[in-house]
Amino acid sequence: MRNRRQRGAVFVVTLAVLTVLVAVVASAAVSEKVTIREEISRLEQRRAMVTAEAGIQRAAEVLADEGTTTTTNVNSNATLGSTANQAGATTLQDDWATLGNSGNDRFVLRNSSFRLQILDAAARININTAAQAQLQKLPLLPEQIDAILDWRSAGENARPDGAKDSYYNGLPNPYDASLQPFATVSELLDVRYFTPADLYDPPQNQTSTPLVNFPDGRTPTFAEIFTTDSSSQNVNQQGNNKQNLRNVNLNQLRRGQFASIAQQLFNARNNTTWAAVIRACPTMNTNQLRSLLNTYYVGNVNATGKINPNTASATVLQTIPNLTEDEAQSIVNQQSTGFTQLGDILNVPGMTNVRAAANFVDAFGIKSQNFIVRVIGTAGSTSVPLEAVVSVTPQNGTKTVKILRMERQPFSDMTGRWGWPSSTNNDVTLEAAF
Amino acid sequence: MRRGLTLLELLISLTVVVVVLATAMRALNSALRFNSTMRSDRDKVAERTHFEDTIIDLLHHAWVSSSTTDENSYFVGEAPSANVVRPTTGGAGAGAGATTNNNTTNTGGVSIGSGTGAYSTPNVMVFTATGLPLAPAYLASNDDFETQNQNFGPQGGPTEVEISQSPVGSSATGKTGLFLRTQVPADNDPTQGGSEQLITPNLSQIGFEFFDGAQWAQSWDSRLQTPAPGRLPAAVRVTYRFTGDTYDHVFVVRIPASDVTYQDPVTVTG
């Protein structure tokens, strides 16, 4: 019996040792598998990020060519539309506007891909320049408006419902109010009364004029209609800087179409808004104003916060003070042909009156300088959504294209939030395209 | 009746058992040691990867405002000082208070791999960044503004980022490694504020160099560059060693929002 028990003991001990060995090897294998998966995930994350950045570079390349077509040869290119790629206007017929087909195209870079969409920053409301009257046309609470105005303006005296350092310094996690223009739209999250839901979800406080839905039916969010980057250049139809009204010559005015208002115009030349110029020239007619807008500029040659009537949606246009819903819709209706010069705004039905124009003409700019690039880079099962702001600045006869900043988007479901299809099979293989 | 085992048989069988067990135990021991070494190596690689990914991700979001009046954005690659006055004319150091950062010497690169040259460069980098990820819990929160401030702190706008080997605050004593200080929103003081976390406890040396379009500069201060608001370096070269490393590790991070190129370099890096 003892012999039999001894043989059994050897067998059991051997089995036990083998079991432990197998367990150790299995544990190492599982651990290694997890490590490999983590490494693959990390590499996919990096590849998706790099691919998204490639998408931004692709957008920058197209934007660099924006406005390279002169007015004379635009008309010979009928397939692009009458306002495509004009030097003096930024329109939805330009190449940048159609690049990526609003996220419907997938640009394939071997085993990675990106989808993209370029938007005109001047199609949005600039929260640094929007006047109180414009903010009041948005579904914002009065205290939110006060808090925005307090945040971006110097001084320590808060509005009745606003907030300055005296409030922010008393928070559980205190900080100072900016007291200067917003750097990014997400900075609103530092402003009293604003939460992520206020910024990224459709507005709940529809106490004032509700926002009109986007053309694709989506309800707008403030994150999608606000910007800090809209900038327009005061150029003529050929893309050259207009003349500053301040430098106008009285004799020159007397000889041309402004002869009947030459003295009025000359006296009003130092004003920095068209509204003031129009009010100072009571006998000015529509043709004269149109020509004035197309030839001269007031204020700065690069204007911040102007809205481009070629690219703005009805949602944004309806927030312009003194502009009615019908007028906003009329502007949208004309976007298919486009506004080639600022004076074209006076061709919109219902907007031809010179006196009425004083109420809205300062809100518009035709030639945009900053663009928002939305891109989603994908590698394997990993996607990285980015948004970049790209500026296009004429410099010494050429264009300087610069990425002003790049922001990773806060949500993983950005396709839905941007109104893109969740997936697409419209592949554009970039090797072939190059 | 069966006879029992002879002494010889017993000795042989016991010897065999001992040999088998010894071999098995040795194999088991080797397997356990291999497993442990592998885990340790993997942890080291993971820590190194986490460190590099963190630096890369932060630098990809580096940002300097295009507004000439915005003083809340900067990129400083050396021990920073507060209240630097931007120069209005001339080059670096033209403005009052610029003396502490008036390092315009550009020696044109360092000796990478020597273990000394790269580390003579600053080991502190402070810059502003936009678009850093927001906490999912914060995004999902339905609390009001003040409750969110209490629970999550301020969240929006540009973030001030400091990467340094020198911890700050009352609990800094005795801590070593690489630290990340973030402050939201960024203010115009790059020396303090916000909260600090440890990126890795095992980093022993680190040096940053900044590509100005022509060469690797030893320091960078956008606040001292003209015209305001200054520029971001085209890229940052990071040289480092973890504890126990016998050679330098080097990686280069391109900054997407930089407009510095070979054709348009920065002549005064600050």
XYZ file of C-alpha atoms in Angstrom:
704
model
C 0.000 0.000 0.000
C 2.763 2.434 0.946
C 4.471 1.782 -2.392
C 1.278 2.539 -4.281
C 0.758 5.718 -2.247
C 4.330 6.835 -3.028
C 3.814 6.372 -6.794
C 0.600 8.369 -6.509
C 2.382 11.106 -4.619
C 4.905 11.566 -7.425
C 2.091 11.795 -9.918
C 0.185 14.341 -7.849
C 3.275 16.453 -7.199
C 4.184 16.404 -10.896
C 0.646 17.386 -11.826
C 0.677 20.202 -9.314
C 3.993 21.541 -10.593
C 2.784 21.304 -14.194
C -0.441 23.076 -13.254
C 1.430 25.926 -11.636
C 3.751 26.141 -14.652
C 0.817 26.250 -17.072
C -0.887 28.882 -14.896
C 2.229 31.031 -14.879
C 2.673 30.723 -18.651
C -1.042 31.385 -19.235
C -0.925 34.414 -16.952
C 2.098 35.740 -18.834
C 0.358 35.137 -22.158
C -2.798 36.952 -21.048
C -0.750 39.768 -19.640
C 1.232 40.009 -22.871
C -1.980 39.997 -24.876
C -3.323 42.901 -22.815
C -0.039 44.737 -23.296
C -0.123 44.222 -27.045
C -3.708 45.427 -27.171
C -2.792 48.516 -25.152
C 0.118 49.204 -27.463
C -2.074 48.771 -30.546
C -4.639 51.114 -29.015
C -1.946 53.669 -28.248
C -0.492 53.442 -31.754
C -3.958 53.772 -33.267
C -4.557 56.828 -31.108
C -1.334 58.390 -32.350
C -2.030 57.452 -35.959
C -5.554 58.862 -35.734
C -4.159 62.086 -34.285
C -1.512 62.392 -36.991
C -4.110 61.605 -39.660
C -6.427 64.284 -38.276
C -3.547 66.737 -38.413
C -2.953 65.695 -42.017
C -6.593 66.601 -42.651
C -5.989 70.057 -41.217
C -2.956 70.466 -43.471
C -5.058 69.354 -46.432
C -7.623 72.029 -45.556
C -4.856 74.615 -45.172
C -3.589 73.768 -48.663
C -7.004 74.362 -50.194
C -7.480 77.559 -48.186
C -4.124 78.805 -49.472
C -5.622 78.753 -52.966
C -8.781 80.506 -51.796
C -9.439 83.683 -53.767
C -6.756 83.081 -56.366
C -9.196 83.471 -59.247
C -9.690 86.990 -60.539
C -13.100 88.297 -61.495
C -12.334 88.185 -65.195
C -11.599 84.488 -65.405
C -14.200 83.413 -62.848
C -16.880 83.878 -65.448
C -15.094 81.541 -67.842
C -15.339 78.710 -65.319
C -19.036 78.055 -65.411
C -18.864 74.777 -63.518
C -17.759 76.439 -60.306
C -20.506 79.043 -60.236
C -20.326 82.767 -60.688
C -18.693 83.584 -57.353
C -16.301 80.658 -56.938
C -12.808 81.466 -55.651
C -13.087 85.172 -56.242
C -10.311 87.342 -54.930
C -12.716 89.835 -53.404
C -15.335 87.597 -51.794
C -15.596 84.439 -49.714
C -18.571 82.370 -50.786
C -20.071 78.915 -50.455
C -19.137 78.270 -54.089
C -15.411 78.363 -53.232
C -13.330 75.189 -53.278
C -12.809 75.264 -49.502
C -16.579 75.124 -48.939
C -16.988 71.935 -50.914
C -13.812 70.172 -49.739
C -14.758 67.029 -47.870
C -18.421 67.339 -48.861
C -19.401 68.318 -45.296
C -17.842 65.209 -43.811
C -19.421 62.898 -46.388
C -16.081 62.154 -48.078
C -13.478 59.947 -46.476
C -9.885 60.711 -47.431
C -7.952 57.471 -47.236
C -4.284 57.486 -46.304
C -3.332 53.805 -46.593
C -4.844 52.197 -43.476
C -5.930 55.487 -41.897
C -8.468 58.046 -43.016
C -9.891 61.453 -42.239
C -13.105 63.308 -42.899
C -13.302 67.074 -42.840
C -15.395 70.175 -43.243
C -14.312 73.796 -43.508
C -16.513 76.552 -42.143
C -16.171 80.298 -42.439
C -15.605 81.820 -38.984
C -17.379 84.924 -40.283
C -20.550 82.832 -40.594
C -20.781 82.878 -36.787
C -21.462 85.431 -34.060
C -18.299 86.835 -32.526
C -18.762 86.867 -28.743
C -16.069 89.529 -28.432
C -17.777 92.071 -30.649
C -21.465 91.138 -30.402
C -23.267 94.112 -28.918
C -25.789 93.716 -26.121
C -28.582 94.193 -28.686
C -27.348 91.162 -30.621
C -26.915 89.020 -27.516
C -30.478 89.911 -26.559
C -31.692 88.354 -29.805
C -30.239 85.037 -28.617
C -31.885 82.616 -26.192
C -29.654 83.806 -23.358
C -30.785 84.773 -19.890
C -30.318 88.458 -19.019
C -27.820 87.480 -16.317
C -25.834 85.423 -18.841
C -25.622 88.463 -21.122
C -24.434 90.642 -18.244
C -21.849 88.016 -17.279
C -20.500 87.816 -20.857
C -20.219 91.592 -21.134
C -18.519 91.814 -17.721
C -16.050 89.037 -18.541
C -14.769 90.626 -21.753
C -14.627 94.270 -20.649
C -12.109 96.086 -18.473
C -13.027 97.563 -15.121
C -14.143 96.126 -11.817
C -17.726 97.388 -11.711
C -20.053 94.507 -12.472
C -23.407 94.908 -14.172
C -26.466 94.267 -11.953
C -26.622 90.550 -12.832
C -23.054 90.129 -14.053
C -19.794 89.196 -12.352
C -16.306 90.577 -11.935
C -13.369 89.567 -9.723
C -15.399 90.194 -6.570
C -17.591 87.245 -7.564
C -15.024 84.927 -9.179
C -12.548 85.409 -6.310
C -15.212 84.200 -3.893
C -15.854 80.873 -5.619
C -14.732 77.619 -3.957
C -12.036 77.415 -6.657
C -11.341 81.111 -7.246
C -9.841 82.841 -10.255
C -9.794 86.266 -11.888
C -12.135 87.498 -14.589
C -10.404 87.879 -17.948
C -11.386 91.523 -18.528
C -10.251 91.166 -22.126
C -11.659 89.487 -25.256
C -12.442 85.766 -25.108
C -9.601 83.647 -26.475
C -11.841 80.676 -27.278
C -15.537 79.886 -27.184
C -14.927 77.280 -24.473
C -13.787 80.135 -22.230
C -17.522 80.727 -21.722
C -17.329 77.804 -19.277
C -15.429 80.123 -16.927
C -18.201 82.708 -17.061
C -20.858 82.797 -14.379
C -24.116 80.991 -15.253
C -22.506 78.926 -18.053
C -22.235 75.143 -17.840
C -21.333 72.549 -20.492
C -25.050 72.001 -21.099
C -25.472 75.712 -21.891
C -22.640 75.597 -24.402
C -22.890 72.185 -26.039
C -26.611 71.348 -25.839
C -29.449 73.169 -27.612
C -30.513 76.212 -25.575
C -33.186 75.508 -22.985
C -33.870 79.129 -22.066
C -35.862 80.210 -25.084
C -37.030 83.345 -23.313
C -36.184 85.617 -26.232
C -36.165 84.912 -29.957
C -35.612 81.166 -30.394
C -32.830 80.099 -32.712
C -33.842 78.955 -36.166
C -32.722 75.426 -36.961
C -29.736 74.864 -39.235
C -30.512 74.004 -42.889
C -29.931 70.314 -42.087
C -32.639 70.463 -39.419
C -30.387 70.367 -36.365
C -31.079 72.642 -33.446
C -28.088 74.977 -33.040
C -25.939 75.078 -29.948
C -23.992 78.108 -28.789
C -20.765 76.186 -29.412
C -21.739 76.053 -33.088
C -22.879 79.634 -33.614
C -20.291 81.470 -31.500
C -16.746 82.272 -32.513
C -13.874 84.390 -31.305
C -12.110 84.375 -34.638
C -14.232 86.036 -37.311
C -12.188 88.529 -39.247
C -12.794 90.188 -42.602
C -10.547 92.087 -44.938
C -11.834 95.212 -46.655
C -10.869 94.424 -50.239
C -12.378 95.304 -53.586
C -13.559 92.851 -56.206
C -9.997 92.319 -57.419
C -8.809 91.454 -53.933
C -6.877 94.682 -53.372
C -7.389 96.727 -50.238
C -10.084 99.341 -50.616
C -9.260 102.970 -50.034
C -9.737 104.308 -46.529
C -12.507 106.894 -46.599
C -10.412 108.954 -44.199
C -7.910 109.582 -46.998
C -10.456 110.641 -49.593
C -9.789 113.775 -51.645
C -12.540 116.392 -51.938
C -11.712 117.283 -55.543
C -11.724 113.609 -56.450
C -15.195 113.255 -54.903
C -16.503 116.282 -56.790
C -15.538 114.806 -60.151
C -17.166 111.415 -59.797
C -20.523 109.895 -58.950
C -20.318 111.323 -55.427
C -20.382 114.910 -56.721
C -23.823 115.639 -55.272
C -22.755 114.555 -51.786
C -19.058 115.383 -52.032
C -18.937 117.935 -49.248
C -21.142 115.843 -46.916
C -18.995 112.811 -47.540
C -15.763 114.708 -47.070
C -16.985 116.065 -43.742
C -17.995 112.558 -42.646
C -14.753 110.867 -43.738
C -13.327 110.359 -40.233
C -16.243 108.298 -38.973
C -15.442 104.682 -38.190
C -18.880 103.235 -38.993
C -20.979 103.326 -42.143
C -24.005 104.130 -40.015
C -22.429 107.437 -38.982
C -21.384 108.203 -42.570
C -24.880 107.490 -43.887
C -26.470 109.683 -41.238
C -24.031 112.484 -42.098
C -24.995 112.316 -45.786
C -28.782 112.793 -45.788
C -29.035 113.141 -49.573
C -27.052 110.025 -50.444
C -28.934 107.613 -52.738
C -28.751 103.830 -52.975
C -26.404 103.770 -55.979
C -24.010 106.132 -54.259
C -24.002 104.056 -51.079
C -23.466 100.861 -53.061
C -20.530 102.400 -54.866
C -19.188 103.828 -51.617
C -19.262 100.407 -49.937
C -17.501 98.832 -52.919
C -14.728 101.416 -53.107
C -13.951 102.581 -49.575
C -13.756 101.258 -46.054
C -14.145 102.892 -42.664
C -12.404 101.828 -39.453
C -9.716 99.187 -39.905
C -8.783 97.402 -43.107
C -9.063 94.129 -41.166
C -12.353 94.136 -39.319
C -13.177 91.783 -36.458
C -16.612 90.331 -35.908
C -18.222 91.023 -39.284
C -20.708 88.451 -40.564
C -20.317 87.210 -44.116
C -23.718 87.276 -45.892
C -22.373 84.693 -48.351
C -21.776 82.018 -45.754
C -23.895 82.779 -42.676
C -26.991 80.698 -41.982
C -30.411 82.178 -41.260
C -29.780 81.144 -37.652
C -26.956 83.672 -37.370
C -28.284 86.342 -39.733
C -31.480 86.671 -37.705
C -29.452 87.707 -34.663
C -28.166 90.848 -36.385
C -29.890 93.771 -34.698
C -32.470 95.541 -36.874
C -32.504 92.723 -39.425
C -35.883 91.015 -39.799
C -36.503 87.303 -40.357
C -37.617 88.025 -43.937
C -34.482 90.040 -44.674
C -32.293 87.305 -43.221
C -34.043 84.728 -45.383
C -33.674 86.955 -48.455
C -29.930 87.085 -47.853
C -29.807 83.287 -47.585
C -31.795 82.995 -50.817
C -29.153 85.072 -52.587
C -26.239 82.933 -51.407
C -26.583 80.637 -54.409
C -25.456 83.471 -56.651
C -23.391 85.149 -53.970
C -22.435 88.655 -52.953
C -19.328 89.610 -54.884
C -18.988 93.027 -53.243
C -20.248 94.547 -50.005
C -22.517 96.899 -51.935
C -24.437 93.899 -53.278
C -26.169 93.727 -49.911
C -28.261 96.668 -51.114
C -29.624 94.469 -53.935
C -31.429 92.201 -51.475
C -35.197 92.702 -51.672
C -36.325 94.864 -48.796
C -32.808 96.132 -48.035
C -32.381 98.825 -50.670
C -33.275 101.815 -48.518
C -30.223 103.908 -47.665
C -31.536 105.066 -44.284
C -32.439 101.519 -43.279
C -29.019 100.321 -44.440
C -27.442 102.410 -41.688
C -28.923 99.905 -39.239
C -27.245 96.783 -40.597
C -24.520 97.456 -43.156
C -21.761 97.657 -40.514
C -22.539 94.086 -39.505
C -21.292 92.628 -42.796
C -17.943 91.729 -44.333
C -17.513 89.906 -47.637
C -13.915 88.680 -47.573
C -13.223 86.300 -44.672
C -9.785 85.665 -43.237
C -10.313 82.931 -40.638
C -11.778 79.480 -41.113
C -12.780 76.646 -38.814
C -11.608 73.194 -39.887
C -13.464 70.228 -38.442
C -11.706 66.936 -38.909
C -11.993 63.401 -37.620
C -8.921 61.204 -38.034
C -9.471 57.458 -37.863
C -7.024 54.584 -37.447
C -8.352 51.106 -36.749
C -11.190 51.487 -34.292
C -9.916 54.777 -32.881
C -11.141 58.212 -33.969
C -9.846 61.627 -32.931
C -12.072 64.668 -33.554
C -10.229 67.988 -33.857
C -11.213 71.521 -34.634
C -8.607 73.988 -35.871
C -8.778 77.673 -36.651
C -6.857 78.540 -39.807
C -6.130 82.090 -40.912
C -5.503 83.161 -44.489
C -3.674 86.459 -44.689
C -2.437 88.173 -47.830
C 1.215 89.094 -47.394
C 3.567 90.588 -49.965
C 1.507 89.419 -52.898
C 1.130 85.870 -51.609
C -1.026 84.254 -48.949
C 0.126 83.224 -45.513
C -1.850 80.328 -44.125
C -1.463 79.726 -40.425
C -3.038 77.336 -37.953
C -4.012 79.626 -35.081
C -4.885 76.815 -32.722
C -5.975 73.209 -32.590
C -8.518 71.889 -30.137
C -9.459 68.310 -29.363
C -13.230 68.082 -29.275
C -14.867 67.228 -25.962
C -17.230 64.492 -27.145
C -16.741 61.183 -28.942
C -19.978 61.561 -30.917
C -18.895 64.612 -32.879
C -20.201 63.265 -36.208
C -23.759 63.563 -34.922
C -23.103 66.890 -33.245
C -21.639 68.278 -36.488
C -24.471 66.885 -38.593
C -22.243 64.417 -40.448
C -23.368 60.908 -41.361
C -22.100 58.392 -38.816
C -20.204 56.559 -41.552
C -19.476 57.015 -45.216
C -18.189 55.020 -48.161
C -17.330 57.988 -50.374
C -13.626 57.224 -50.384
C -11.037 59.572 -51.829
C -7.670 57.836 -51.985
C -5.089 60.518 -51.492
C -2.224 58.734 -53.246
C -4.308 58.855 -56.428
C -5.388 62.431 -55.776
C -1.791 63.593 -55.470
C 2.648 -12.376 -0.821
C 4.356 -9.564 -2.685
C 7.754 -8.557 -1.539
C 8.428 -4.913 -0.600
C 10.799 -2.480 -2.180
C 14.460 -3.037 -1.779
C 16.487 -0.240 -0.292
C 18.097 0.302 -3.679
C 14.741 0.699 -5.432
C 13.611 3.119 -2.790
C 16.775 5.192 -3.113
C 16.497 5.280 -6.913
C 12.861 6.252 -6.846
C 13.509 8.969 -4.257
C 16.428 10.293 -6.329
C 14.249 10.418 -9.419
C 11.531 12.255 -7.491
C 14.060 14.750 -6.114
C 15.586 15.357 -9.558
C 12.148 15.820 -11.170
C 10.985 18.127 -8.404
C 14.211 20.133 -8.467
C 13.978 20.573 -12.219
C 10.320 21.512 -12.009
C 10.931 23.983 -9.200
C 13.793 25.526 -11.104
C 11.597 25.862 -14.196
C 8.831 27.304 -12.073
C 11.218 29.748 -10.459
C 12.561 30.827 -13.851
C 9.050 31.268 -15.157
C 8.076 33.368 -12.160
C 11.224 35.476 -12.448
C 10.658 35.903 -16.191
C 7.081 36.933 -15.541
C 8.150 39.389 -12.882
C 10.900 40.869 -15.078
C 8.485 41.163 -17.960
C 5.958 42.965 -15.782
C 8.630 45.276 -14.485
C 9.947 46.046 -17.991
C 6.433 46.550 -19.257
C 5.674 48.943 -16.419
C 8.833 50.885 -17.216
C 7.914 51.074 -20.902
C 4.371 52.085 -19.980
C 5.668 54.800 -17.682
C 8.030 56.072 -20.374
C 5.230 55.947 -22.936
C 2.841 57.774 -20.615
C 5.470 60.447 -20.018
C 6.222 60.952 -23.726
C 2.551 60.880 -24.752
C 1.699 63.457 -22.090
C 4.394 65.862 -23.305
C 3.446 65.308 -26.965
C -0.262 65.843 -26.312
C 0.295 69.015 -24.297
C 2.645 70.533 -26.863
C 0.227 69.740 -29.690
C -2.201 72.143 -28.024
C 0.323 74.917 -27.344
C -1.082 78.270 -28.327
C -0.138 81.915 -28.330
C -2.821 84.477 -29.041
C -2.689 86.401 -32.298
C -3.925 89.479 -30.459
C -1.182 91.995 -29.806
C -2.867 93.079 -26.590
C -3.421 89.633 -25.073
C -0.895 89.116 -22.286
C -2.484 85.923 -20.981
C -0.776 83.686 -23.507
C 2.904 82.839 -23.782
C 5.511 80.167 -24.355
C 8.426 80.285 -21.955
C 11.219 77.770 -21.977
C 13.301 78.593 -18.934
C 12.800 79.524 -15.329
C 9.953 82.009 -15.758
C 9.529 85.285 -14.003
C 6.281 87.088 -13.424
C 5.346 90.548 -14.597
C 7.567 90.651 -17.649
C 6.804 93.739 -19.691
C 6.704 93.052 -23.389
C 9.148 95.191 -25.378
C 7.532 97.758 -27.598
C 10.472 98.288 -29.923
C 13.789 96.641 -30.537
C 14.644 93.114 -29.626
C 14.663 91.052 -26.505
C 15.216 92.893 -23.319
C 14.029 96.203 -24.676
C 11.206 96.424 -22.191
C 11.421 97.081 -18.520
C 11.599 94.012 -16.368
C 12.982 91.884 -19.141
C 16.380 91.405 -17.651
C 15.750 88.047 -16.042
C 14.850 86.495 -19.365
C 17.282 88.374 -21.532
C 19.022 85.356 -22.915
C 19.603 85.922 -26.582
C 22.634 83.691 -26.807
C 22.031 80.966 -29.305
C 24.822 78.487 -29.465
C 23.265 76.500 -32.208
C 22.348 73.208 -30.732
C 23.696 70.951 -28.042
C 25.457 67.691 -27.774
C 22.735 65.117 -27.701
C 23.747 61.816 -26.251
C 26.599 63.137 -24.202
C 24.431 63.228 -21.128
C 25.522 66.748 -20.283
C 24.882 69.220 -23.082
C 21.156 68.768 -23.398
C 20.683 69.155 -19.692
C 22.323 72.548 -19.612
C 19.152 73.792 -21.307
C 16.117 74.797 -19.226
C 14.279 72.058 -17.450
C 11.178 74.184 -17.033
C 8.661 74.870 -19.773
C 5.562 77.011 -19.255
C 3.079 77.675 -22.002
C -0.587 78.265 -22.716
C -2.682 75.617 -24.431
C -6.183 75.410 -25.825
C -8.483 72.479 -26.421
C -7.185 70.166 -23.731
C -9.710 67.439 -22.934
C -12.473 68.270 -20.462
C -13.319 65.755 -17.763
C -16.205 63.478 -18.858
C -17.797 63.808 -15.419
C -17.788 67.578 -15.791
C -19.357 67.393 -19.253
C -22.043 65.041 -17.959
C -22.798 67.105 -14.873
C -26.147 68.863 -14.669
C -25.178 70.925 -11.638
C -25.224 74.694 -11.693
C -22.146 76.832 -12.339
C -21.133 77.244 -8.708
C -21.554 73.566 -7.808
C -19.502 72.614 -10.847
C -16.823 75.060 -9.764
C -16.774 73.427 -6.347
C -16.633 69.901 -7.751
C -14.388 70.335 -10.768
C -12.735 73.766 -10.542
C -12.687 76.205 -13.457
C -12.638 74.351 -16.778
C -12.886 76.597 -19.818
C -10.574 78.644 -21.950
C -6.805 78.563 -22.312
C -4.850 76.482 -19.816
C -1.484 77.437 -18.377
C 0.776 74.384 -18.465
C 4.057 74.045 -16.606
C 6.316 71.020 -16.995
C 9.093 71.000 -14.454
C 11.263 68.888 -12.172
C 10.636 71.312 -9.328
C 7.420 70.707 -7.433
C 5.707 73.655 -5.848
C 3.499 74.072 -2.825
C 3.723 73.069 0.795
C 3.822 69.356 0.079
C 6.720 69.631 -2.373
C 9.474 68.694 0.059
C 11.209 65.456 -0.801
C 9.336 64.899 -4.044
C 11.278 64.037 -7.173
C 10.354 63.313 -10.747
C 8.554 65.351 -13.382
C 5.577 67.499 -12.450
C 2.719 68.989 -14.405
C 1.093 72.163 -13.143
C -2.083 73.322 -14.871
C -4.045 76.479 -14.257
C -7.438 77.263 -15.764
C -7.991 79.923 -16.914
C -4.473 81.038 -17.776
C -3.494 84.362 -16.248
C -0.527 86.563 -17.035
C 1.655 85.054 -14.319
C 3.497 81.941 -15.528
C 5.110 81.268 -12.166
C 2.257 79.990 -10.062
C -1.381 78.993 -9.685
C -3.557 76.001 -10.457
C -2.957 72.442 -9.377
C -0.015 70.085 -9.709
C 0.294 66.400 -10.461
C 3.161 63.990 -10.864
C 3.755 62.790 -14.425
C 6.459 60.324 -13.416
C 8.513 59.855 -10.239
C 11.383 58.190 -12.063
C 12.631 60.956 -14.310
C 16.107 62.016 -13.236
C 17.114 64.519 -15.939
C 15.321 66.490 -18.631
C 16.196 69.290 -21.018
C 14.094 71.220 -23.527
C 15.349 72.895 -26.692
C 13.351 74.999 -29.100
C 13.605 75.080 -32.891
C 13.548 78.675 -34.131
C 13.451 77.834 -37.829
C 17.219 77.743 -38.208
C 18.650 76.050 -35.148
C 17.868 74.666 -31.723
C 17.659 77.541 -29.238
C 18.557 77.066 -25.600
C 15.683 79.172 -24.283
C 12.426 80.693 -25.441
C 10.234 83.518 -24.219
C 7.473 84.658 -26.539
C 6.796 87.609 -24.236
C 10.104 89.181 -25.174
C 9.782 88.729 -28.911
C 8.760 91.488 -31.266
C 6.323 92.069 -32.712
C 3.935 91.091 -29.914
C 2.491 88.664 -29.036
C 5.521 86.565 -29.995
C 5.592 83.131 -31.581
C 5.670 79.464 -30.722
C 8.793 77.454 -31.499
C 8.452 75.239 -34.561
C 9.309 72.207 -32.442
C 10.574 71.199 -29.026
C 13.353 68.664 -28.561
C 13.127 66.765 -25.289
C 16.160 64.937 -23.911
C 15.718 62.896 -20.756
C 16.841 60.054 -18.579
C 14.894 57.931 -16.190
C 16.547 56.636 -13.051
C 18.877 53.812 -14.063
C 19.148 54.882 -17.714
C 22.685 54.717 -19.038
C 22.010 56.782 -22.140
C 19.813 59.721 -23.191
C 16.384 59.342 -24.720
C 15.426 62.038 -27.232
C 12.192 62.876 -28.968
C 11.030 65.870 -30.984
C 7.514 67.311 -30.928
C 6.328 69.565 -33.720
C 3.936 72.315 -32.614
C 1.068 72.529 -35.131
C 0.100 76.120 -34.290
C 3.610 77.453 -34.841
C 4.193 79.548 -37.947
C 7.977 79.345 -37.607
C 9.614 77.887 -40.706
C 13.002 77.743 -42.392
C 11.813 80.592 -44.606
C 10.525 82.625 -41.679
C 12.628 81.879 -38.611
C 12.614 83.642 -35.273
C 15.655 85.856 -34.921
C 15.304 86.584 -31.212
C 14.037 83.677 -29.169
C 13.739 85.630 -25.943
